Amino acid sequence: MRLAIIEAQKALESDEIPIGAVIVVGDKVVGRGHNMVESLIDVTAHAEIMAITAAASTIGGKYLTDCTIYVTVEPCPMCAGALAWSQIGRVVYGAADPKRGYSRFGKEMLHPRTEVVSGVLSAECEELMNAFFAKLR
Amino acid sequence: MRLAIIEAQKALESDEIPIGAVIVVGDKVVGRGHNMVESLIDVTAHAEIMAITAAASTIGGKYLTDCTIYVTVEPCPMCAGALAWSQIGRVVYGAADPKRGYSRFGKEMLHPRTEVVSGVLSAECEELMNAFFAKLR
């Protein structure tokens, strides 16, 4: 999750909502990404989407069953849908997102074999988000 | 929808699940895409995602409020999530997809101001899908 936070900081430096993601197999990083919606002018350029695309490219296969994604904020429905298609083994996220997160649509949004861990380093992940939105006001 | 079907046919020719999408403003096409999951080895490379990215690039803005997307099959939750972020004005789809479509999670997956029209040229859209899956068997 430390690496995902570093990704989120990159987003913050580019005036993007600071969300970062890293995908690992064992202790090897196979994909990383940070939110680039504003810089790419593309609503699909979320941290998780970038990391999924990168990981599939590294692995040379579209399924991420042996992978864990670490993401600083609870994935949105779009990203949960992408994670479901990837059949990712494990989703570990930091801050919950009751308003925009996937869980309001239920855990069925993810693949039935995907394990979920939440609240990891959530204070730090949330602090980054608060810093961004405080700057806007 | 005719143009979306042409996109779907391109996917079929590349041995991809034949789904195509076209985004228009008035009568001007601003984005198009077809399923490229296998060729790009990327679960996020759905027709709608490609079309959204293309349309935002053409328009020079991330919001597609004045746009209509024509897509041959009911969008999946990932694509519905992307369409929600884009605040697209209208979604017109052909074949329903009760198993993989977004509607099993409810219409709240889309933006509240997005209008939905379903069943347009659905027989032709379905026929393409059936042709693909018949080839697999």
mmCIF file of C-alpha atoms in Angstrom:
data_model
loop_
_atom_site.group_PDB
_atom_site.id
_atom_site.type_symbol
_atom_site.label_atom_id
_atom_site.label_comp_id
_atom_site.label_asym_id
_atom_site.label_seq_id
_atom_site.Cartn_x
_atom_site.Cartn_y
_atom_site.Cartn_z
ATOM 1 C CA MET A 1 0.000 0.000 0.000
ATOM 2 C CA ARG A 2 2.996 2.294 0.530
ATOM 3 C CA LEU A 3 3.710 2.055 -3.218
ATOM 4 C CA ALA A 4 0.064 2.816 -4.053
ATOM 5 C CA ILE A 5 0.300 5.926 -1.844
ATOM 6 C CA ILE A 6 3.399 7.018 -3.788
ATOM 7 C CA GLU A 7 1.304 6.635 -6.973
ATOM 8 C CA ALA A 8 -1.473 8.717 -5.408
ATOM 9 C CA GLN A 9 1.054 11.438 -4.564
ATOM 10 C CA LYS A 10 2.006 11.587 -8.254
ATOM 11 C CA ALA A 11 -1.657 12.262 -9.074
ATOM 12 C CA LEU A 12 -1.791 14.984 -6.395
ATOM 13 C CA GLU A 13 1.281 16.666 -7.903
ATOM 14 C CA SER A 14 -0.575 16.803 -11.259
ATOM 15 C CA ASP A 15 -3.697 18.311 -9.624
ATOM 16 C CA GLU A 16 -5.595 15.057 -10.063
ATOM 17 C CA ILE A 17 -7.783 13.447 -7.390
ATOM 18 C CA PRO A 18 -5.026 11.539 -5.559
ATOM 19 C CA ILE A 19 -5.723 7.859 -6.046
ATOM 20 C CA GLY A 20 -2.994 5.337 -6.765
ATOM 21 C CA ALA A 21 -2.879 1.610 -7.470
ATOM 22 C CA VAL A 22 -0.228 -1.084 -7.641
ATOM 23 C CA ILE A 23 -0.686 -4.690 -8.771
ATOM 24 C CA VAL A 24 1.663 -7.366 -7.454
ATOM 25 C CA VAL A 25 2.259 -11.078 -7.895
ATOM 26 C CA GLY A 26 3.961 -12.263 -4.705
ATOM 27 C CA ASP A 27 6.444 -9.472 -4.004
ATOM 28 C CA LYS A 28 6.845 -8.434 -7.651
ATOM 29 C CA VAL A 29 5.147 -5.299 -8.967
ATOM 30 C CA VAL A 30 3.563 -6.048 -12.366
ATOM 31 C CA GLY A 31 1.486 -2.887 -12.838
ATOM 32 C CA ARG A 32 1.013 0.540 -11.364
ATOM 33 C CA GLY A 33 -1.116 3.554 -12.117
ATOM 34 C CA HIS A 34 -2.469 6.795 -10.790
ATOM 35 C CA ASN A 35 -5.518 8.811 -11.623
ATOM 36 C CA MET A 36 -4.947 10.713 -14.905
ATOM 37 C CA VAL A 37 -8.533 11.708 -15.772
ATOM 38 C CA GLU A 38 -7.747 15.420 -16.140
ATOM 39 C CA SER A 39 -4.402 15.149 -17.890
ATOM 40 C CA LEU A 40 -5.652 12.587 -20.417
ATOM 41 C CA ILE A 41 -9.146 14.179 -20.623
ATOM 42 C CA ASP A 42 -10.559 10.676 -20.183
ATOM 43 C CA VAL A 43 -13.008 9.547 -17.496
ATOM 44 C CA THR A 44 -11.744 5.968 -17.880
ATOM 45 C CA ALA A 45 -8.164 6.861 -16.835
ATOM 46 C CA HIS A 46 -8.565 5.769 -13.211
ATOM 47 C CA ALA A 47 -5.574 4.391 -11.288
ATOM 48 C CA GLU A 48 -6.996 0.849 -11.273
ATOM 49 C CA ILE A 49 -7.670 0.803 -15.042
ATOM 50 C CA MET A 50 -4.113 1.966 -15.762
ATOM 51 C CA ALA A 51 -2.711 -0.658 -13.380
ATOM 52 C CA ILE A 52 -4.867 -3.489 -14.817
ATOM 53 C CA THR A 53 -3.787 -2.643 -18.380
ATOM 54 C CA ALA A 54 -0.132 -2.464 -17.291
ATOM 55 C CA ALA A 55 -0.288 -5.741 -15.329
ATOM 56 C CA ALA A 56 -1.908 -7.669 -18.185
ATOM 57 C CA SER A 57 0.782 -6.351 -20.495
ATOM 58 C CA THR A 58 3.583 -7.374 -18.075
ATOM 59 C CA ILE A 59 2.105 -10.823 -17.486
ATOM 60 C CA GLY A 60 1.138 -11.355 -21.129
ATOM 61 C CA GLY A 61 -2.358 -12.520 -20.186
ATOM 62 C CA LYS A 62 -5.651 -10.819 -19.442
ATOM 63 C CA TYR A 63 -6.483 -12.745 -16.245
ATOM 64 C CA LEU A 64 -4.966 -11.541 -12.985
ATOM 65 C CA THR A 65 -6.062 -14.483 -10.796
ATOM 66 C CA ASP A 66 -2.697 -14.664 -8.972
ATOM 67 C CA CYS A 67 -2.492 -10.912 -8.436
ATOM 68 C CA THR A 68 -3.333 -8.494 -5.654
ATOM 69 C CA ILE A 69 -4.252 -4.888 -6.362
ATOM 70 C CA TYR A 70 -3.459 -2.316 -3.701
ATOM 71 C CA VAL A 71 -5.497 0.822 -4.234
ATOM 72 C CA THR A 72 -5.663 3.860 -1.946
ATOM 73 C CA VAL A 73 -9.457 4.359 -2.224
ATOM 74 C CA GLU A 74 -12.355 1.921 -2.620
ATOM 75 C CA PRO A 75 -12.802 1.272 -6.369
ATOM 76 C CA CYS A 76 -15.750 2.840 -8.203
ATOM 77 C CA PRO A 77 -18.249 0.609 -10.095
ATOM 78 C CA MET A 78 -16.315 1.045 -13.376
ATOM 79 C CA CYS A 79 -13.089 -0.149 -11.778
ATOM 80 C CA ALA A 80 -14.848 -2.942 -9.849
ATOM 81 C CA GLY A 81 -16.308 -4.105 -13.176
ATOM 82 C CA ALA A 82 -12.833 -4.096 -14.731
ATOM 83 C CA LEU A 83 -11.429 -5.999 -11.720
ATOM 84 C CA ALA A 84 -14.256 -8.533 -12.097
ATOM 85 C CA TRP A 85 -13.377 -9.144 -15.762
ATOM 86 C CA SER A 86 -9.712 -9.594 -14.748
ATOM 87 C CA GLN A 87 -10.734 -12.185 -12.122
ATOM 88 C CA ILE A 88 -8.134 -10.614 -9.823
ATOM 89 C CA GLY A 89 -7.238 -12.706 -6.765
ATOM 90 C CA ARG A 90 -7.328 -9.995 -4.123
ATOM 91 C CA VAL A 91 -8.377 -6.355 -3.762
ATOM 92 C CA VAL A 92 -6.798 -4.414 -0.898
ATOM 93 C CA TYR A 93 -7.995 -0.854 -0.465
ATOM 94 C CA GLY A 94 -7.378 2.008 1.937
ATOM 95 C CA ALA A 95 -10.108 4.605 2.378
ATOM 96 C CA ALA A 96 -13.762 3.634 1.979
ATOM 97 C CA ASP A 97 -15.862 5.682 -0.459
ATOM 98 C CA PRO A 98 -19.510 5.323 0.577
ATOM 99 C CA LYS A 99 -20.689 7.790 -2.096
ATOM 100 C CA ARG A 100 -18.736 6.692 -5.182
ATOM 101 C CA GLY A 101 -17.459 3.226 -4.210
ATOM 102 C CA TYR A 102 -18.651 -0.047 -5.731
ATOM 103 C CA SER A 103 -19.926 -1.540 -2.471
ATOM 104 C CA ARG A 104 -23.219 0.349 -2.619
ATOM 105 C CA PHE A 105 -24.030 -2.049 -5.519
ATOM 106 C CA GLY A 106 -22.963 -5.070 -3.466
ATOM 107 C CA LYS A 107 -19.932 -7.346 -3.469
ATOM 108 C CA GLU A 108 -21.380 -9.193 -6.491
ATOM 109 C CA MET A 109 -19.738 -6.488 -8.600
ATOM 110 C CA LEU A 110 -16.418 -8.292 -8.110
ATOM 111 C CA HIS A 111 -15.589 -11.843 -9.225
ATOM 112 C CA PRO A 112 -16.911 -14.448 -6.739
ATOM 113 C CA ARG A 113 -13.365 -15.706 -6.087
ATOM 114 C CA THR A 114 -11.892 -12.251 -5.395
ATOM 115 C CA GLU A 115 -10.899 -11.686 -1.768
ATOM 116 C CA VAL A 116 -11.359 -8.143 -0.407
ATOM 117 C CA VAL A 117 -9.425 -6.423 2.389
ATOM 118 C CA SER A 118 -10.356 -2.849 3.322
ATOM 119 C CA GLY A 119 -9.081 -0.106 5.614
ATOM 120 C CA VAL A 120 -5.350 -0.649 5.046
ATOM 121 C CA LEU A 121 -3.472 2.599 5.846
ATOM 122 C CA SER A 122 -6.836 4.277 5.399
ATOM 123 C CA ALA A 123 -5.903 7.363 7.454
ATOM 124 C CA GLU A 124 -3.002 8.186 5.112
ATOM 125 C CA CYS A 125 -5.084 7.478 2.010
ATOM 126 C CA GLU A 126 -7.889 9.690 3.279
ATOM 127 C CA GLU A 127 -5.489 12.442 4.263
ATOM 128 C CA LEU A 128 -4.302 12.692 0.654
ATOM 129 C CA MET A 129 -7.904 13.015 -0.545
ATOM 130 C CA ASN A 130 -8.651 15.651 2.118
ATOM 131 C CA ALA A 131 -5.518 17.602 1.137
ATOM 132 C CA PHE A 132 -6.703 17.668 -2.480
ATOM 133 C CA PHE A 133 -10.256 18.767 -1.750
ATOM 134 C CA ALA A 134 -9.077 21.363 0.805
ATOM 135 C CA LYS A 135 -6.916 22.909 -1.945
ATOM 136 C CA LEU A 136 -10.000 23.202 -4.182
ATOM 137 C CA ARG A 137 -11.979 25.182 -1.612
ATOM 138 C CA MET B 1 -26.849 1.659 -34.836
ATOM 139 C CA ARG B 2 -25.902 0.588 -38.350
ATOM 140 C CA LEU B 3 -22.435 2.082 -37.779
ATOM 141 C CA ALA B 4 -22.143 0.298 -34.427
ATOM 142 C CA ILE B 5 -22.968 -2.986 -36.172
ATOM 143 C CA ILE B 6 -20.164 -2.300 -38.686
ATOM 144 C CA GLU B 7 -17.839 -1.831 -35.695
ATOM 145 C CA ALA B 8 -19.059 -5.132 -34.219
ATOM 146 C CA GLN B 9 -18.316 -6.853 -37.520
ATOM 147 C CA LYS B 10 -14.703 -5.627 -37.286
ATOM 148 C CA ALA B 11 -14.457 -7.332 -33.893
ATOM 149 C CA LEU B 12 -15.924 -10.538 -35.349
ATOM 150 C CA GLU B 13 -13.321 -10.517 -38.132
ATOM 151 C CA SER B 14 -10.597 -10.389 -35.449
ATOM 152 C CA ASP B 15 -12.156 -13.314 -33.538
ATOM 153 C CA GLU B 16 -13.329 -11.003 -30.782
ATOM 154 C CA ILE B 17 -16.796 -11.101 -29.184
ATOM 155 C CA PRO B 18 -18.595 -8.900 -31.734
ATOM 156 C CA ILE B 19 -19.627 -5.745 -29.918
ATOM 157 C CA GLY B 20 -19.349 -2.308 -31.484
ATOM 158 C CA ALA B 21 -20.055 1.238 -30.334
ATOM 159 C CA VAL B 22 -20.354 4.649 -31.939
ATOM 160 C CA ILE B 23 -20.731 7.991 -30.167
ATOM 161 C CA VAL B 24 -22.431 10.867 -31.963
ATOM 162 C CA VAL B 25 -23.281 14.515 -31.372
ATOM 163 C CA GLY B 26 -26.265 15.294 -33.566
ATOM 164 C CA ASP B 27 -25.371 13.505 -36.804
ATOM 165 C CA LYS B 28 -21.607 13.771 -36.338
ATOM 166 C CA VAL B 29 -19.612 10.712 -35.233
ATOM 167 C CA VAL B 30 -17.112 11.740 -32.548
ATOM 168 C CA GLY B 31 -15.949 8.318 -31.390
ATOM 169 C CA ARG B 32 -16.149 4.692 -32.355
ATOM 170 C CA GLY B 33 -14.766 1.435 -31.020
ATOM 171 C CA HIS B 34 -15.061 -2.305 -31.105
ATOM 172 C CA ASN B 35 -14.184 -4.981 -28.632
ATOM 173 C CA MET B 36 -10.398 -5.556 -28.635
ATOM 174 C CA VAL B 37 -9.966 -7.518 -25.394
ATOM 175 C CA GLU B 38 -8.125 -10.426 -27.010
ATOM 176 C CA SER B 39 -5.955 -8.483 -29.440
ATOM 177 C CA LEU B 40 -4.836 -5.967 -26.798
ATOM 178 C CA ILE B 41 -4.781 -8.606 -23.999
ATOM 179 C CA ASP B 42 -6.731 -6.130 -21.886
ATOM 180 C CA VAL B 43 -10.081 -6.761 -20.192
ATOM 181 C CA THR B 44 -10.785 -3.023 -20.227
ATOM 182 C CA ALA B 45 -10.686 -2.785 -24.058
ATOM 183 C CA HIS B 46 -14.460 -2.964 -24.530
ATOM 184 C CA ALA B 47 -16.115 -1.168 -27.455
ATOM 185 C CA GLU B 48 -17.709 1.462 -25.196
ATOM 186 C CA ILE B 49 -14.443 2.288 -23.391
ATOM 187 C CA MET B 50 -12.636 2.754 -26.723
ATOM 188 C CA ALA B 51 -15.485 4.934 -28.014
ATOM 189 C CA ILE B 52 -15.639 7.064 -24.820
ATOM 190 C CA THR B 53 -11.884 7.687 -24.923
ATOM 191 C CA ALA B 54 -12.078 8.571 -28.633
ATOM 192 C CA ALA B 55 -15.086 10.877 -28.197
ATOM 193 C CA ALA B 56 -13.519 12.793 -25.295
ATOM 194 C CA SER B 57 -10.405 13.237 -27.387
ATOM 195 C CA THR B 58 -12.402 14.504 -30.400
ATOM 196 C CA ILE B 59 -14.493 16.868 -28.280
ATOM 197 C CA GLY B 60 -11.579 17.996 -26.125
ATOM 198 C CA GLY B 61 -13.558 17.501 -22.927
ATOM 199 C CA LYS B 62 -14.276 14.584 -20.632
ATOM 200 C CA TYR B 63 -18.046 15.109 -20.344
ATOM 201 C CA LEU B 64 -20.281 13.679 -23.069
ATOM 202 C CA THR B 65 -23.547 15.287 -21.945
ATOM 203 C CA ASP B 66 -24.603 16.188 -25.506
ATOM 204 C CA CYS B 67 -23.680 12.768 -26.919
ATOM 205 C CA THR B 68 -25.492 9.551 -27.691
ATOM 206 C CA ILE B 69 -23.706 6.199 -27.618
ATOM 207 C CA TYR B 70 -25.050 3.473 -29.900
ATOM 208 C CA VAL B 71 -23.811 0.075 -28.742
ATOM 209 C CA THR B 72 -24.802 -3.300 -30.140
ATOM 210 C CA VAL B 73 -25.146 -5.058 -26.757
ATOM 211 C CA GLU B 74 -26.251 -3.842 -23.322
ATOM 212 C CA PRO B 75 -23.178 -2.401 -21.561
ATOM 213 C CA CYS B 76 -21.535 -4.363 -18.734
ATOM 214 C CA PRO B 77 -21.137 -2.775 -15.270
ATOM 215 C CA MET B 78 -17.602 -1.562 -16.116
ATOM 216 C CA CYS B 79 -18.850 0.255 -19.216
ATOM 217 C CA ALA B 80 -21.964 1.559 -17.445
ATOM 218 C CA GLY B 81 -19.657 2.973 -14.765
ATOM 219 C CA ALA B 82 -17.550 4.665 -17.446
ATOM 220 C CA LEU B 83 -20.695 6.036 -19.129
ATOM 221 C CA ALA B 84 -21.837 7.361 -15.738
ATOM 222 C CA TRP B 85 -18.566 9.233 -15.237
ATOM 223 C CA SER B 86 -18.909 10.695 -18.748
ATOM 224 C CA GLN B 87 -22.452 11.907 -17.930
ATOM 225 C CA ILE B 88 -23.442 10.822 -21.437
ATOM 226 C CA GLY B 89 -26.800 12.167 -22.608
ATOM 227 C CA ARG B 90 -28.235 9.001 -24.104
ATOM 228 C CA VAL B 91 -27.444 5.283 -24.287
ATOM 229 C CA VAL B 92 -29.025 3.347 -27.157
ATOM 230 C CA TYR B 93 -28.353 -0.376 -27.188
ATOM 231 C CA GLY B 94 -29.364 -3.351 -29.298
ATOM 232 C CA ALA B 95 -29.369 -6.795 -27.665
ATOM 233 C CA ALA B 96 -30.091 -7.160 -23.959
ATOM 234 C CA ASP B 97 -27.549 -9.077 -21.848
ATOM 235 C CA PRO B 98 -29.361 -10.374 -18.770
ATOM 236 C CA LYS B 99 -26.267 -12.260 -17.518
ATOM 237 C CA ARG B 100 -23.481 -9.711 -18.029
ATOM 238 C CA GLY B 101 -25.352 -6.431 -18.545
ATOM 239 C CA TYR B 102 -25.410 -3.545 -16.069
ATOM 240 C CA SER B 103 -29.175 -3.597 -15.531
ATOM 241 C CA ARG B 104 -29.007 -6.435 -13.005
ATOM 242 C CA PHE B 105 -27.426 -3.795 -10.717
ATOM 243 C CA GLY B 106 -30.159 -1.287 -11.481
ATOM 244 C CA LYS B 107 -30.394 1.842 -13.613
ATOM 245 C CA GLU B 108 -28.625 3.784 -10.845
ATOM 246 C CA MET B 109 -25.386 2.570 -12.412
ATOM 247 C CA LEU B 110 -25.818 5.254 -15.081
ATOM 248 C CA HIS B 111 -25.930 9.019 -14.512
ATOM 249 C CA PRO B 112 -29.401 10.175 -13.362
ATOM 250 C CA ARG B 113 -29.741 12.409 -16.433
ATOM 251 C CA THR B 114 -28.820 9.682 -18.943
ATOM 252 C CA GLU B 115 -31.714 8.543 -21.138
ATOM 253 C CA VAL B 116 -31.750 4.850 -22.138
ATOM 254 C CA VAL B 117 -33.269 3.259 -25.242
ATOM 255 C CA SER B 118 -32.985 -0.509 -25.682
ATOM 256 C CA GLY B 119 -33.814 -3.108 -28.309
ATOM 257 C CA VAL B 120 -32.752 -1.101 -31.393
ATOM 258 C CA LEU B 121 -31.920 -3.533 -34.238
ATOM 259 C CA SER B 122 -31.566 -6.126 -31.497
ATOM 260 C CA ALA B 123 -32.130 -9.101 -33.839
ATOM 261 C CA GLU B 124 -29.123 -8.124 -35.979
ATOM 262 C CA CYS B 125 -26.968 -7.404 -32.932
ATOM 263 C CA GLU B 126 -27.877 -10.748 -31.377
ATOM 264 C CA GLU B 127 -27.289 -12.602 -34.622
ATOM 265 C CA LEU B 128 -23.682 -11.378 -34.659
ATOM 266 C CA MET B 129 -23.196 -12.648 -31.098
ATOM 267 C CA ASN B 130 -24.790 -16.003 -31.960
ATOM 268 C CA ALA B 131 -22.571 -16.334 -35.046
ATOM 269 C CA PHE B 132 -19.494 -15.806 -32.879
ATOM 270 C CA PHE B 133 -20.483 -18.295 -30.169
ATOM 271 C CA ALA B 134 -21.611 -20.879 -32.750
ATOM 272 C CA LYS B 135 -18.114 -20.700 -34.277
ATOM 273 C CA LEU B 136 -16.598 -21.489 -30.856
ATOM 274 C CA ARG B 137 -18.583 -24.675 -30.425
#
